[in-house]
PDB file of C-alpha atoms in Angstrom:
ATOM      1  CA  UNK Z 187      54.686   6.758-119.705  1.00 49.00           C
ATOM      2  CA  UNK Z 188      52.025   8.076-117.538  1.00 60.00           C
ATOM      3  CA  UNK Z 189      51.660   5.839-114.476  1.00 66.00           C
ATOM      4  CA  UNK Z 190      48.303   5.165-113.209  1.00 71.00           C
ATOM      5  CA  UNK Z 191      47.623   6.035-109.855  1.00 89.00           C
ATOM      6  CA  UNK Z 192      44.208   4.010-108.884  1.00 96.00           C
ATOM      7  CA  UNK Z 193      43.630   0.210-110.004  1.00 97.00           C
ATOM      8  CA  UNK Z 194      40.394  -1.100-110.371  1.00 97.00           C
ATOM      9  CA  UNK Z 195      39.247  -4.489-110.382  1.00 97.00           C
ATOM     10  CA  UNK Z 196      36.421  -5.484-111.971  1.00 95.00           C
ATOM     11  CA  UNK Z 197      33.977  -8.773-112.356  1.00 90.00           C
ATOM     12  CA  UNK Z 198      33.759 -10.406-115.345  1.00 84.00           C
ATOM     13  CA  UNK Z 199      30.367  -8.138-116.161  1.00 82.00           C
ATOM     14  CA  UNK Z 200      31.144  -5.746-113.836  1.00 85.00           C
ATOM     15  CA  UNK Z 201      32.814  -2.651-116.655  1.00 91.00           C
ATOM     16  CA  UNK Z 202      30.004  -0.601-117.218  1.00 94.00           C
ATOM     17  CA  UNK Z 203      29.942   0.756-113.015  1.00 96.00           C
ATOM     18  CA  UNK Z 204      33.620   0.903-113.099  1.00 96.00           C
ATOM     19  CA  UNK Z 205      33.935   3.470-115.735  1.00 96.00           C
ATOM     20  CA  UNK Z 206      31.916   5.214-113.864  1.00 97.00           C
ATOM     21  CA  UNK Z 207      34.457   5.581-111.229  1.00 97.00           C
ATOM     22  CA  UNK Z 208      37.374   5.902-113.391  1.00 96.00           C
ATOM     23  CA  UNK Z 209      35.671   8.532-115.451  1.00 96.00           C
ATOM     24  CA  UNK Z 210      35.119  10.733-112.184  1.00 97.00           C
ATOM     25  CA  UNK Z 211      39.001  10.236-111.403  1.00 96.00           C
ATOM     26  CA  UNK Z 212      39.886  11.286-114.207  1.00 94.00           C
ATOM     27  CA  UNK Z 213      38.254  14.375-114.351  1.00 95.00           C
ATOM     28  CA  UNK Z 214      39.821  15.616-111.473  1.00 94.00           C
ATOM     29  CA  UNK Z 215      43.191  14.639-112.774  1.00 92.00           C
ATOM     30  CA  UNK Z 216      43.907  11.332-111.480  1.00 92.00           C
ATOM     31  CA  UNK Z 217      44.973   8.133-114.460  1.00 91.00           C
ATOM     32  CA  UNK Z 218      42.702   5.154-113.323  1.00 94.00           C
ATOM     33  CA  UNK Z 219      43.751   1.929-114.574  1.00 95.00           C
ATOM     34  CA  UNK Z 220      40.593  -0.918-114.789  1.00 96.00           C
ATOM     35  CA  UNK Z 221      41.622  -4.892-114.815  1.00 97.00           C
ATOM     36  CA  UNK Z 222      40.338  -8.082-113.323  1.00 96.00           C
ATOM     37  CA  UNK Z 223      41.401 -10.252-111.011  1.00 96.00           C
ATOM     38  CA  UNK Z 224      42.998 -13.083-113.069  1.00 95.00           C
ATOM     39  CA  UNK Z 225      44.824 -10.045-115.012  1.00 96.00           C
ATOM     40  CA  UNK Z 226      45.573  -8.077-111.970  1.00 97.00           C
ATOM     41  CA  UNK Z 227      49.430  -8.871-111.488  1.00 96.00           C
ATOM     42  CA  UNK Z 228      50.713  -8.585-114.788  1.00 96.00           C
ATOM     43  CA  UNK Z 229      48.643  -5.327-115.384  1.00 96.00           C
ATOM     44  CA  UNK Z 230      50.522  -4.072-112.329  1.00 96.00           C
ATOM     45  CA  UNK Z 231      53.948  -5.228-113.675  1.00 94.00           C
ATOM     46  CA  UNK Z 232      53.260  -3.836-117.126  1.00 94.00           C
ATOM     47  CA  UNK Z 233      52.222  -0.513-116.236  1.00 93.00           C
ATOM     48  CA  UNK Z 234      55.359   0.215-113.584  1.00 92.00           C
ATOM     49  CA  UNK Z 235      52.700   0.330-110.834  1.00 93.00           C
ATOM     50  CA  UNK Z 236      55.298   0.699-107.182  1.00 91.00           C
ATOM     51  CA  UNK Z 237      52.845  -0.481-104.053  1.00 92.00           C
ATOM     52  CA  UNK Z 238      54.356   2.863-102.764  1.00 90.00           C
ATOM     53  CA  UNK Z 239      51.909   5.195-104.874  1.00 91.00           C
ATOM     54  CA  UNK Z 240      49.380   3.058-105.760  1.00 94.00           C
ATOM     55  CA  UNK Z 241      46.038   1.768-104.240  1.00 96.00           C
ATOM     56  CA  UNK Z 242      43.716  -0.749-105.351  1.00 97.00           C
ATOM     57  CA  UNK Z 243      40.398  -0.749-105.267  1.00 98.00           C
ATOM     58  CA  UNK Z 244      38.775  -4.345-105.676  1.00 97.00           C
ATOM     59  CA  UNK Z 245      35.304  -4.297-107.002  1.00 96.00           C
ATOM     60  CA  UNK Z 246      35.081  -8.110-106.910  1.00 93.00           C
ATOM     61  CA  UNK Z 247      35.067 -10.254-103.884  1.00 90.00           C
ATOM     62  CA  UNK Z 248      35.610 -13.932-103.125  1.00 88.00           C
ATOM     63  CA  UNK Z 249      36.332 -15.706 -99.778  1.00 87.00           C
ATOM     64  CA  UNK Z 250      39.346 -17.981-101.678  1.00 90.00           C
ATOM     65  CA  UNK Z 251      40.773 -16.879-104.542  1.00 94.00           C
ATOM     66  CA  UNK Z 252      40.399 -12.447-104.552  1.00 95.00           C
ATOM     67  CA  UNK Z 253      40.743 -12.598-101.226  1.00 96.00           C
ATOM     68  CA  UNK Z 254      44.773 -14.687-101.672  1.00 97.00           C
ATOM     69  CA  UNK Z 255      45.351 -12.325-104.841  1.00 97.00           C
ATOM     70  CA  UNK Z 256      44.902  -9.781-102.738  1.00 97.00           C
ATOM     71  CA  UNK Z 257      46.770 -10.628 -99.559  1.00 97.00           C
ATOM     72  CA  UNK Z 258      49.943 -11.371-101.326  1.00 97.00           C
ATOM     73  CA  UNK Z 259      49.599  -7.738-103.187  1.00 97.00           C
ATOM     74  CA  UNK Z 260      49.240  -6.405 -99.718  1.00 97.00           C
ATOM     75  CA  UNK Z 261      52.526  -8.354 -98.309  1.00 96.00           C
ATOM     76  CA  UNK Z 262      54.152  -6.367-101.134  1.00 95.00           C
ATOM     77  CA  UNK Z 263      53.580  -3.103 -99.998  1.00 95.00           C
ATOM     78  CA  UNK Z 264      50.224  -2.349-102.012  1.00 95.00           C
ATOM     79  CA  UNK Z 265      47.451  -0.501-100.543  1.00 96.00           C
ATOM     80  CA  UNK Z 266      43.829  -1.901-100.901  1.00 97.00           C
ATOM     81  CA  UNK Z 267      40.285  -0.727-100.264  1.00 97.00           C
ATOM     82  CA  UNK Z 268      38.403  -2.612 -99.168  1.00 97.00           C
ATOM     83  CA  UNK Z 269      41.037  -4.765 -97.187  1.00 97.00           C
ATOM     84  CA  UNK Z 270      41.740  -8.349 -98.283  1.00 97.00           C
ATOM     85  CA  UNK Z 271      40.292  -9.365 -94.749  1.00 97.00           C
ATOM     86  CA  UNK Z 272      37.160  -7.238 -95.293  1.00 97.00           C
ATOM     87  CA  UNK Z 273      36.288  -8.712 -98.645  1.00 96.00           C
ATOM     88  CA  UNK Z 274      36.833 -12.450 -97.413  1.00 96.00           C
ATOM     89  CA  UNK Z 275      34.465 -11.737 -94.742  1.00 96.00           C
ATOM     90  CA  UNK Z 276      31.797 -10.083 -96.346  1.00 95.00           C
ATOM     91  CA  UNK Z 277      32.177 -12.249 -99.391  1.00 91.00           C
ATOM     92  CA  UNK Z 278      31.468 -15.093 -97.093  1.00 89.00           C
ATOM     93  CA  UNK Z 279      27.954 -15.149 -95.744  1.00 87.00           C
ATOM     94  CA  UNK Z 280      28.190 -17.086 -92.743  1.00 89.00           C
ATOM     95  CA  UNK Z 281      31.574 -15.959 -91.360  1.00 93.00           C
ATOM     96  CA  UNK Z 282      29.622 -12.597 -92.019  1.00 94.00           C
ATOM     97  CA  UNK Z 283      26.817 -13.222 -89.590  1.00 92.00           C
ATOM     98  CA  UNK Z 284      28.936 -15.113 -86.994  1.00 93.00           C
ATOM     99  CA  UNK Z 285      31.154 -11.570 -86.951  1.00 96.00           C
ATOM    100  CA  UNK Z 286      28.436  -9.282 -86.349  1.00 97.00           C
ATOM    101  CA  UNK Z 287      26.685 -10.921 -83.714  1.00 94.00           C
ATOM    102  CA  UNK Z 288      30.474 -11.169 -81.488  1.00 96.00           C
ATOM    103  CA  UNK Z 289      30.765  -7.662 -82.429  1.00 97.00           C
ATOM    104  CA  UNK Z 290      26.677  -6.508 -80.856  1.00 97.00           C
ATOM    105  CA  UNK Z 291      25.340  -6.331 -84.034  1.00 97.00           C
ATOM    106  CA  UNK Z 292      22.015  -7.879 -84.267  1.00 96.00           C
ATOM    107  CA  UNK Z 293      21.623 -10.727 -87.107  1.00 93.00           C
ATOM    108  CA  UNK Z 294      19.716 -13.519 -88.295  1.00 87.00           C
ATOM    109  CA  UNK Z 295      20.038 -16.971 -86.158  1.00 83.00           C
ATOM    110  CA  UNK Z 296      22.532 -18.613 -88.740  1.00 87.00           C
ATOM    111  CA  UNK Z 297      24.232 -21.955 -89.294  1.00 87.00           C
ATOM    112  CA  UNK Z 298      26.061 -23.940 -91.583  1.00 89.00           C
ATOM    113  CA  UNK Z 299      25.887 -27.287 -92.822  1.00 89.00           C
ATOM    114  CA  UNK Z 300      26.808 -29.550 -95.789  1.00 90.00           C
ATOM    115  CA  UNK Z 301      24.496 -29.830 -99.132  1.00 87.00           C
ATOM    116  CA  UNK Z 302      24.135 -33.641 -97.958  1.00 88.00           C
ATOM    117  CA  UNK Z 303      22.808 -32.691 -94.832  1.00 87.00           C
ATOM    118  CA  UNK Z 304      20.046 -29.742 -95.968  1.00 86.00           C
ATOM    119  CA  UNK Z 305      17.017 -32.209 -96.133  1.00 87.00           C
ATOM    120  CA  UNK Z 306      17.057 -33.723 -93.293  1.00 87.00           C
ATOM    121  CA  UNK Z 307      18.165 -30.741 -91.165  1.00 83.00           C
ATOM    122  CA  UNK Z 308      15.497 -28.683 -92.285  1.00 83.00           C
ATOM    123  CA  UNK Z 309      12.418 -31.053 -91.881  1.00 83.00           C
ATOM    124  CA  UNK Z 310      13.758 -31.917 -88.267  1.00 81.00           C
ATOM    125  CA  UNK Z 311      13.434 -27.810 -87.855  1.00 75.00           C
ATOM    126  CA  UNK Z 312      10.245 -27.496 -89.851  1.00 69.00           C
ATOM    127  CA  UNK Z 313       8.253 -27.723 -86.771  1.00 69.00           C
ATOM    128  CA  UNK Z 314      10.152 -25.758 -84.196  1.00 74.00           C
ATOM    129  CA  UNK Z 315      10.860 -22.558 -86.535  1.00 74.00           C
ATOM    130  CA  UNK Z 316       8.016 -22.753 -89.152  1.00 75.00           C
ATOM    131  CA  UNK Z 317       9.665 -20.745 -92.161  1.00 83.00           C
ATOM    132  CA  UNK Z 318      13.636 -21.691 -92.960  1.00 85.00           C
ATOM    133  CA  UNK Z 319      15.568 -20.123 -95.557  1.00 87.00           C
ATOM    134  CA  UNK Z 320      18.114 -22.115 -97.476  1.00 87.00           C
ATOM    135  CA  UNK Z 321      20.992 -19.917 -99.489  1.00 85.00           C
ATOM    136  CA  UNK Z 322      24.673 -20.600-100.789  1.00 83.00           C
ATOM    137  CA  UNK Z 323      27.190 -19.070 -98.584  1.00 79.00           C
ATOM    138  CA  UNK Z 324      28.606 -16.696-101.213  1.00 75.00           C
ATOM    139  CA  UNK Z 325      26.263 -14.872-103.072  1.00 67.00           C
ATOM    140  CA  UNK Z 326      24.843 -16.466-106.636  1.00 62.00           C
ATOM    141  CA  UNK Z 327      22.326 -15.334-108.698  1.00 56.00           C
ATOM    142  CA  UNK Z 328      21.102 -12.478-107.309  1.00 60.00           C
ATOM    143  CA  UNK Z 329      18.866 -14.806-105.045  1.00 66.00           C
ATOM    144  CA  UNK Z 330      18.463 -16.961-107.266  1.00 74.00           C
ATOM    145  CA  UNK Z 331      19.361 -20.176-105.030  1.00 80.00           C
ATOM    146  CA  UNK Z 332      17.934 -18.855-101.885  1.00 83.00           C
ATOM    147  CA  UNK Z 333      14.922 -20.714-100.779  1.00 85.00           C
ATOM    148  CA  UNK Z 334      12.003 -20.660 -98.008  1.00 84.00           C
ATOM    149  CA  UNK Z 335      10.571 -23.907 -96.653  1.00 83.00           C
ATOM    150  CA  UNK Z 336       7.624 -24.911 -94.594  1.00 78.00           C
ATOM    151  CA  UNK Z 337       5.443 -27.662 -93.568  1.00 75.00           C
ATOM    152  CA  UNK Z 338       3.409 -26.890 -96.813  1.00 74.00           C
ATOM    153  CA  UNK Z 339       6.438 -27.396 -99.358  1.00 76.00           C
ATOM    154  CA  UNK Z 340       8.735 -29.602 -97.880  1.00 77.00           C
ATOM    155  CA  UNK Z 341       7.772 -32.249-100.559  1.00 76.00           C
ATOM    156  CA  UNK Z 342       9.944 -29.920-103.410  1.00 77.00           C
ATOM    157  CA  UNK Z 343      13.327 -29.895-100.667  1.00 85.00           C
ATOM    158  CA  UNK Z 344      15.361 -32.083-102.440  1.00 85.00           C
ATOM    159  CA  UNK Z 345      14.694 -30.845-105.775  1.00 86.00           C
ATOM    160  CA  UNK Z 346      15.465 -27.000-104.688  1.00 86.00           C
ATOM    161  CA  UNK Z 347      18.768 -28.343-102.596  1.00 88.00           C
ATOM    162  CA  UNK Z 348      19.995 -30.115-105.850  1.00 87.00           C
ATOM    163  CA  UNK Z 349      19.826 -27.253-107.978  1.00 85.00           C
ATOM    164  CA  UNK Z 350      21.729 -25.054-105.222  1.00 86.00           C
ATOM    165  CA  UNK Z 351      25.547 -25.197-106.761  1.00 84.00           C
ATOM    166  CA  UNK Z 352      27.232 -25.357-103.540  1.00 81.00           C
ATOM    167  CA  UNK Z 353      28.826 -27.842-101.387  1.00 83.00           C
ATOM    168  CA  UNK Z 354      28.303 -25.522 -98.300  1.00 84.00           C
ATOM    169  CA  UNK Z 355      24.612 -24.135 -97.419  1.00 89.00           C
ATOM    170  CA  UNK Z 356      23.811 -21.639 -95.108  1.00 86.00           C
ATOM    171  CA  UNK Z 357      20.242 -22.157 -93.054  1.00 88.00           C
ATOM    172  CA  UNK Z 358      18.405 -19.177 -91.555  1.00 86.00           C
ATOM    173  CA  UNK Z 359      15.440 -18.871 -89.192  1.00 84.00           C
ATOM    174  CA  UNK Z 360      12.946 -16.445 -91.013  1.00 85.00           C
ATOM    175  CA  UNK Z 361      12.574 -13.294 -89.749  1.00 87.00           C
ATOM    176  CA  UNK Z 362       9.681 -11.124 -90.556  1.00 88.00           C
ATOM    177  CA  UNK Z 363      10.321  -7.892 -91.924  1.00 92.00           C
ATOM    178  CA  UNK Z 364       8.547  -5.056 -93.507  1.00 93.00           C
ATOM    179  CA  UNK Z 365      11.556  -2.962 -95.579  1.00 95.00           C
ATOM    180  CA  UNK Z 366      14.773  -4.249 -96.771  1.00 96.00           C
ATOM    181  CA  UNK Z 367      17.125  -1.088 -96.957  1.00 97.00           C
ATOM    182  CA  UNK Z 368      20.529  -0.552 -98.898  1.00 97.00           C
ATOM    183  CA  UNK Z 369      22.350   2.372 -97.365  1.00 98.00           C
ATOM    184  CA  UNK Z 370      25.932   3.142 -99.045  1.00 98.00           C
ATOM    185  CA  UNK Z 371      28.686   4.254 -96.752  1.00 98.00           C
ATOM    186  CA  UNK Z 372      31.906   5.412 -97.864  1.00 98.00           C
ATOM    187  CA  UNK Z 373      34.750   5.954 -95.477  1.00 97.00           C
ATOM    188  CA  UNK Z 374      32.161   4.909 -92.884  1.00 98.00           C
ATOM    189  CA  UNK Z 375      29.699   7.849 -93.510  1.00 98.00           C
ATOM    190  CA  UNK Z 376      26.415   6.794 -94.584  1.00 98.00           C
ATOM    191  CA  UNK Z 377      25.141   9.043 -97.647  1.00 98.00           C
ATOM    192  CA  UNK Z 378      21.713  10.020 -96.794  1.00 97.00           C
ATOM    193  CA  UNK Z 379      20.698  11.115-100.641  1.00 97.00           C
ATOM    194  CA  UNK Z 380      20.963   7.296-101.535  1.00 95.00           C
ATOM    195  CA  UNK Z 381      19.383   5.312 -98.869  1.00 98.00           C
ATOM    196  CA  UNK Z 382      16.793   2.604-101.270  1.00 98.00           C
ATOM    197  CA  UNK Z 383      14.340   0.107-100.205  1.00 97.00           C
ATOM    198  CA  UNK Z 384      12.348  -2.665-101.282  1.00 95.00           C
ATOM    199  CA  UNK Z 385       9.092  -4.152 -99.768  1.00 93.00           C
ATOM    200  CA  UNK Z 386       7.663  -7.657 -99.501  1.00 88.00           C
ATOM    201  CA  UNK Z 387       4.198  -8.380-101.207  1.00 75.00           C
ATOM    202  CA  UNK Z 388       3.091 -11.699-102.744  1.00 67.00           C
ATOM    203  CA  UNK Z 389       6.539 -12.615-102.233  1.00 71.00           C
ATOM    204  CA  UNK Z 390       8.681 -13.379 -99.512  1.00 79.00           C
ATOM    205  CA  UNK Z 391      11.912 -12.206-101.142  1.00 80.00           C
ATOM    206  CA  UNK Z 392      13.233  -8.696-101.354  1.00 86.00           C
ATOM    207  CA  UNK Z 393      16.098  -7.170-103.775  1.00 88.00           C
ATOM    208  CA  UNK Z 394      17.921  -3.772-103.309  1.00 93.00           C
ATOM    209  CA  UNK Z 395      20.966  -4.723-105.645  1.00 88.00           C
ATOM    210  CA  UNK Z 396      19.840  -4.971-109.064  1.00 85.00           C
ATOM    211  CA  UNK Z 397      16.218  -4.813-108.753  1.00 90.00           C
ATOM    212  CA  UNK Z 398      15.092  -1.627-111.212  1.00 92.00           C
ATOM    213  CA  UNK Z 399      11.846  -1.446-108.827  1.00 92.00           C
ATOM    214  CA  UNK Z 400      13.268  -0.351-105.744  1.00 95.00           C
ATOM    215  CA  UNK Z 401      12.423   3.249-104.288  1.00 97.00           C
ATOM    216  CA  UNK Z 402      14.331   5.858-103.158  1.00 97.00           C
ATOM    217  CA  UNK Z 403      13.870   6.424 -99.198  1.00 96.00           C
ATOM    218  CA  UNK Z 404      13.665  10.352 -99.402  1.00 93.00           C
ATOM    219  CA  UNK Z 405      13.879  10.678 -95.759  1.00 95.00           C
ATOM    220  CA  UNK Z 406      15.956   8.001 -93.766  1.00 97.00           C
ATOM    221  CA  UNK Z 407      15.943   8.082 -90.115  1.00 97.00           C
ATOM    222  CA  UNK Z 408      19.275   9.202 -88.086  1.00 97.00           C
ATOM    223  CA  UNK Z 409      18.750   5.406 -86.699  1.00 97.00           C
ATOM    224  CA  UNK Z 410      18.755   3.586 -90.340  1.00 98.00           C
ATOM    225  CA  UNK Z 411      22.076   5.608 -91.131  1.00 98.00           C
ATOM    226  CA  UNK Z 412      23.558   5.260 -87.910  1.00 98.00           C
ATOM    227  CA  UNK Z 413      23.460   1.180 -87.990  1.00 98.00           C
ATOM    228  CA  UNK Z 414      24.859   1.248 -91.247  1.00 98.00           C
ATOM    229  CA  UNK Z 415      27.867   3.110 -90.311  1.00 98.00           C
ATOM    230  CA  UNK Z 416      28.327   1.344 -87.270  1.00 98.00           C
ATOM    231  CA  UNK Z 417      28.151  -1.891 -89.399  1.00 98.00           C
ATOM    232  CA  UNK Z 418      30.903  -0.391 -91.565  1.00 98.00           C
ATOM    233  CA  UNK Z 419      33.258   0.742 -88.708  1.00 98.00           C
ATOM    234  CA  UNK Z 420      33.061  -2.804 -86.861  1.00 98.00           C
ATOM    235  CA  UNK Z 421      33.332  -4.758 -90.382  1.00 98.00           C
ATOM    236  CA  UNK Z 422      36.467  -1.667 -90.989  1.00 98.00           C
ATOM    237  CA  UNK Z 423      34.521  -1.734 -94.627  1.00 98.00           C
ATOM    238  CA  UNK Z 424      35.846   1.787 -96.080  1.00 98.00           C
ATOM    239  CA  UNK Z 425      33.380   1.906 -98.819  1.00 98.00           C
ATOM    240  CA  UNK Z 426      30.213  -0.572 -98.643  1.00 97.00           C
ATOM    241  CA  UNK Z 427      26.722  -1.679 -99.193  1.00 97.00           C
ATOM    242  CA  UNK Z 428      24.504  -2.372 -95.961  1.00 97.00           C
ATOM    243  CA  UNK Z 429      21.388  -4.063 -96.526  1.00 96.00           C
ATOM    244  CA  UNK Z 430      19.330  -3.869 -93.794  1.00 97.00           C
ATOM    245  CA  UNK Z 431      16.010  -5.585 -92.756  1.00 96.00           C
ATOM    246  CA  UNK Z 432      13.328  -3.291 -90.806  1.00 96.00           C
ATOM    247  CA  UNK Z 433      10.765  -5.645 -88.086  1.00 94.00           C
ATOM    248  CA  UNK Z 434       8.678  -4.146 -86.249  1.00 90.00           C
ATOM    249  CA  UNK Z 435      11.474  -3.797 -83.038  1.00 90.00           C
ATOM    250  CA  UNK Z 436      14.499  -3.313 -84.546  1.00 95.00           C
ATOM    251  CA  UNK Z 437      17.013  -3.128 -87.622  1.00 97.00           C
ATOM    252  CA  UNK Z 438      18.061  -6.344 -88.241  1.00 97.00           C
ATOM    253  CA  UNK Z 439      21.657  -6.699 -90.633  1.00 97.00           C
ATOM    254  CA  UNK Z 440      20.989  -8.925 -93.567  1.00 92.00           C
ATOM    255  CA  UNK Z 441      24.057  -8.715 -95.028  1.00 92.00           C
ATOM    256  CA  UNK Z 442      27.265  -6.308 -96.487  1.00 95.00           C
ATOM    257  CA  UNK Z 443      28.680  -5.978 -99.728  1.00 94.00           C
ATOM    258  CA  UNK Z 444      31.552  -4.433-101.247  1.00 94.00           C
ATOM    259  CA  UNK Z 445      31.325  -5.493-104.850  1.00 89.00           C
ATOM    260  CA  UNK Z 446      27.861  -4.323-106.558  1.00 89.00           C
ATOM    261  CA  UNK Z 447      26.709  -2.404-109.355  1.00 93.00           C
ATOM    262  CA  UNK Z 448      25.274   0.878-108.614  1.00 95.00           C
ATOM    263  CA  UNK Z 449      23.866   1.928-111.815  1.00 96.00           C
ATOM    264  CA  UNK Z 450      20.626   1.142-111.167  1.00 96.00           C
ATOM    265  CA  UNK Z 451      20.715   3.387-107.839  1.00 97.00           C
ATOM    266  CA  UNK Z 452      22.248   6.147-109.505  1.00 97.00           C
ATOM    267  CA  UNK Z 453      19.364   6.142-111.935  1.00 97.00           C
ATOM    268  CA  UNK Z 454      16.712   6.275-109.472  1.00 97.00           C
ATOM    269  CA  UNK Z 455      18.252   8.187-107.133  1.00 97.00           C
ATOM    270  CA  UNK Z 456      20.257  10.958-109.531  1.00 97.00           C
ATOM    271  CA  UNK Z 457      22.900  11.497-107.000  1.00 97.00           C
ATOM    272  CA  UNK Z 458      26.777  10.662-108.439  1.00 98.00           C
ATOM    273  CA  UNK Z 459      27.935   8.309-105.902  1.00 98.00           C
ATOM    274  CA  UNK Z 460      30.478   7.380-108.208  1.00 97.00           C
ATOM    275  CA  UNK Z 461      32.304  10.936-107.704  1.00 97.00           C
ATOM    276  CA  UNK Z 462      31.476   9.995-104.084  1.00 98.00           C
ATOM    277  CA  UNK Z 463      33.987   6.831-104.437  1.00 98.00           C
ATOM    278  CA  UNK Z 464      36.177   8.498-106.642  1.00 97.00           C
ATOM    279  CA  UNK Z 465      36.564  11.121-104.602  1.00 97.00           C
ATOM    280  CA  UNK Z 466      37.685   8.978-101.577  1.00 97.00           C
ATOM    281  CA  UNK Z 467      39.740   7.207-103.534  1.00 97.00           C
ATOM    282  CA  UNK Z 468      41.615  10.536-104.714  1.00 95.00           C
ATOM    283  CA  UNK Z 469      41.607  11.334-100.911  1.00 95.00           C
ATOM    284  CA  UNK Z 470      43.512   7.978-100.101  1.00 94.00           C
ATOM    285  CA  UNK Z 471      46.279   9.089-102.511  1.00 90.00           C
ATOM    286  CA  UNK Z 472      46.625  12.688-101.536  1.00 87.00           C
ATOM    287  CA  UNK Z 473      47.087  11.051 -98.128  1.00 85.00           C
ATOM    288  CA  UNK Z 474      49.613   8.365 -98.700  1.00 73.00           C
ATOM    289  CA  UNK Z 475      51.606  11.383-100.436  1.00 69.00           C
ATOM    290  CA  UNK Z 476      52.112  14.010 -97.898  1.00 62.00           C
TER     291      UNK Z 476
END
């Protein structure tokens, strides 16, 4: 029986990326094992996987339940990138933002506040901050749920906040941007041949996850790249997703992720950061061996 060396877990949707990755290990001689979450455990038990030669790799994040799958995996002995701490926090919005501001990164003015709370919160601040954004604090629906409000639309509020399936709602203070960049860092080095962006036009919302129109930025500053990384070393996220909002006086962190497809990137961009990932992967496990 040939005992697999990485583990990754997937999403639900999430194979197509992931044999990406495991098709890259395997080429250079490594067995890659792919599971989910729910399945994680008894894969491990089943395939003879000791926490003493085996990492992890968890491409699905979740404040709650990952991040306790996780965590008790990592009591055992197993090895996992990202961390179960890292992927609670960036899985969790809010926490996120709280985080990087302690830590002198700049961020969005953020709070939190209960669903039953939104409507009146929001027209009390209607005035004083003219644009708010409303969004879950985990991701959903690629934006799907996130939503601007101003004097002019306040009239649709309770009708937006009810369709939001959350208990917990994030408020933000709009910030005007120009670019929304994704930079990928992996063991907190920024890759400068896939840095993408995405602009705002008619409307206020940008996309550099699974948005097939965003552009490759051919030449990103030394700045852009720097913030990511430093982003990456403060959040100790070993292989991530920055997204990054440009104004006209700073970079501004919108958020990191640690669990997104990349297909889409790849495409665009025709550099293999999947044999980028692999490859520190590999590196992890040469390292825990010697």
């Amino acid at each position: 029986m040939i005992i697999p060396k990485i583990i990754i877990v997937k999403t639900v949707k999430g194979q197509r990326y992931v044999d990406f990755i495991a098709k890259e290990i395997n080429l250079a001689g490594y067995r890659c094992g792919i599971t989910d979450i729910k399945n994680l455990k008894e894969y491990l038990n089943k395939n003879k996987c000791s926490s003493e030669e085996t990492i992890i790799y968890s491409r699905t994040a979740h404040p709650n339940y990952t991040y306790k799958v996780l965590k008790n995996l990592e009591k055992q002995g197993y090895k996992i990138i990202n961390s179960p701490e890292v992927i609670r926090l960036t899985s969790d919005k809010y926490q996120s933002c709280i985080f990087a501001r302690e830590n002198g990164i700049s961020c969005i003015d953020t709070l939190k506040i209960s669903k039953k709370e939104a409507s009146s919160f929001i027209k009390s601040k209607a005035n004083k901050w003219e644009k708010i954004v409303l969004k879950p604090v985990t991701s959903q629906g690629q934006g799907q749920y996130a939503f601007m409000f101003d004097e002019n639309n306040l009239s649709k509020i309770d009708e937006k906040i009810c369709a939001i399936p959350a208990k917990e709602l994030i408020v933000q203070k709009y910030l005007d941007y120009s670019r929304l960049s994704r930079v990928i860092v992996i063991g907190f080095k920024a890759i400068k041949e896939a840095v993408f962006y995405d602009e705002p036009e008619s409307n206020w919302k940008c996309s550099v996850c699974l948005n097939p129109e965003i552009k490759l930025f051919k030449s990103p500053p030394k700045e852009l790249l720097e913030f990511a990384e430093d982003v990456s070393r403060k959040f100790k996220a070993e292989i991530c997703f920055v997204d990054i909002f440009t104004t006209d006086k700073k970079y501004v962190l919108n958020e990191i992720n640690t669990a997104c497809s990349l297909i889409i990137h790849e495409r665009i961009s025709r550099y293999n950061i999947s044999k980028d990932i692999a490859g520190y992967l590999i590196k992890k496990i040469r390292e825990d061996s010697t």
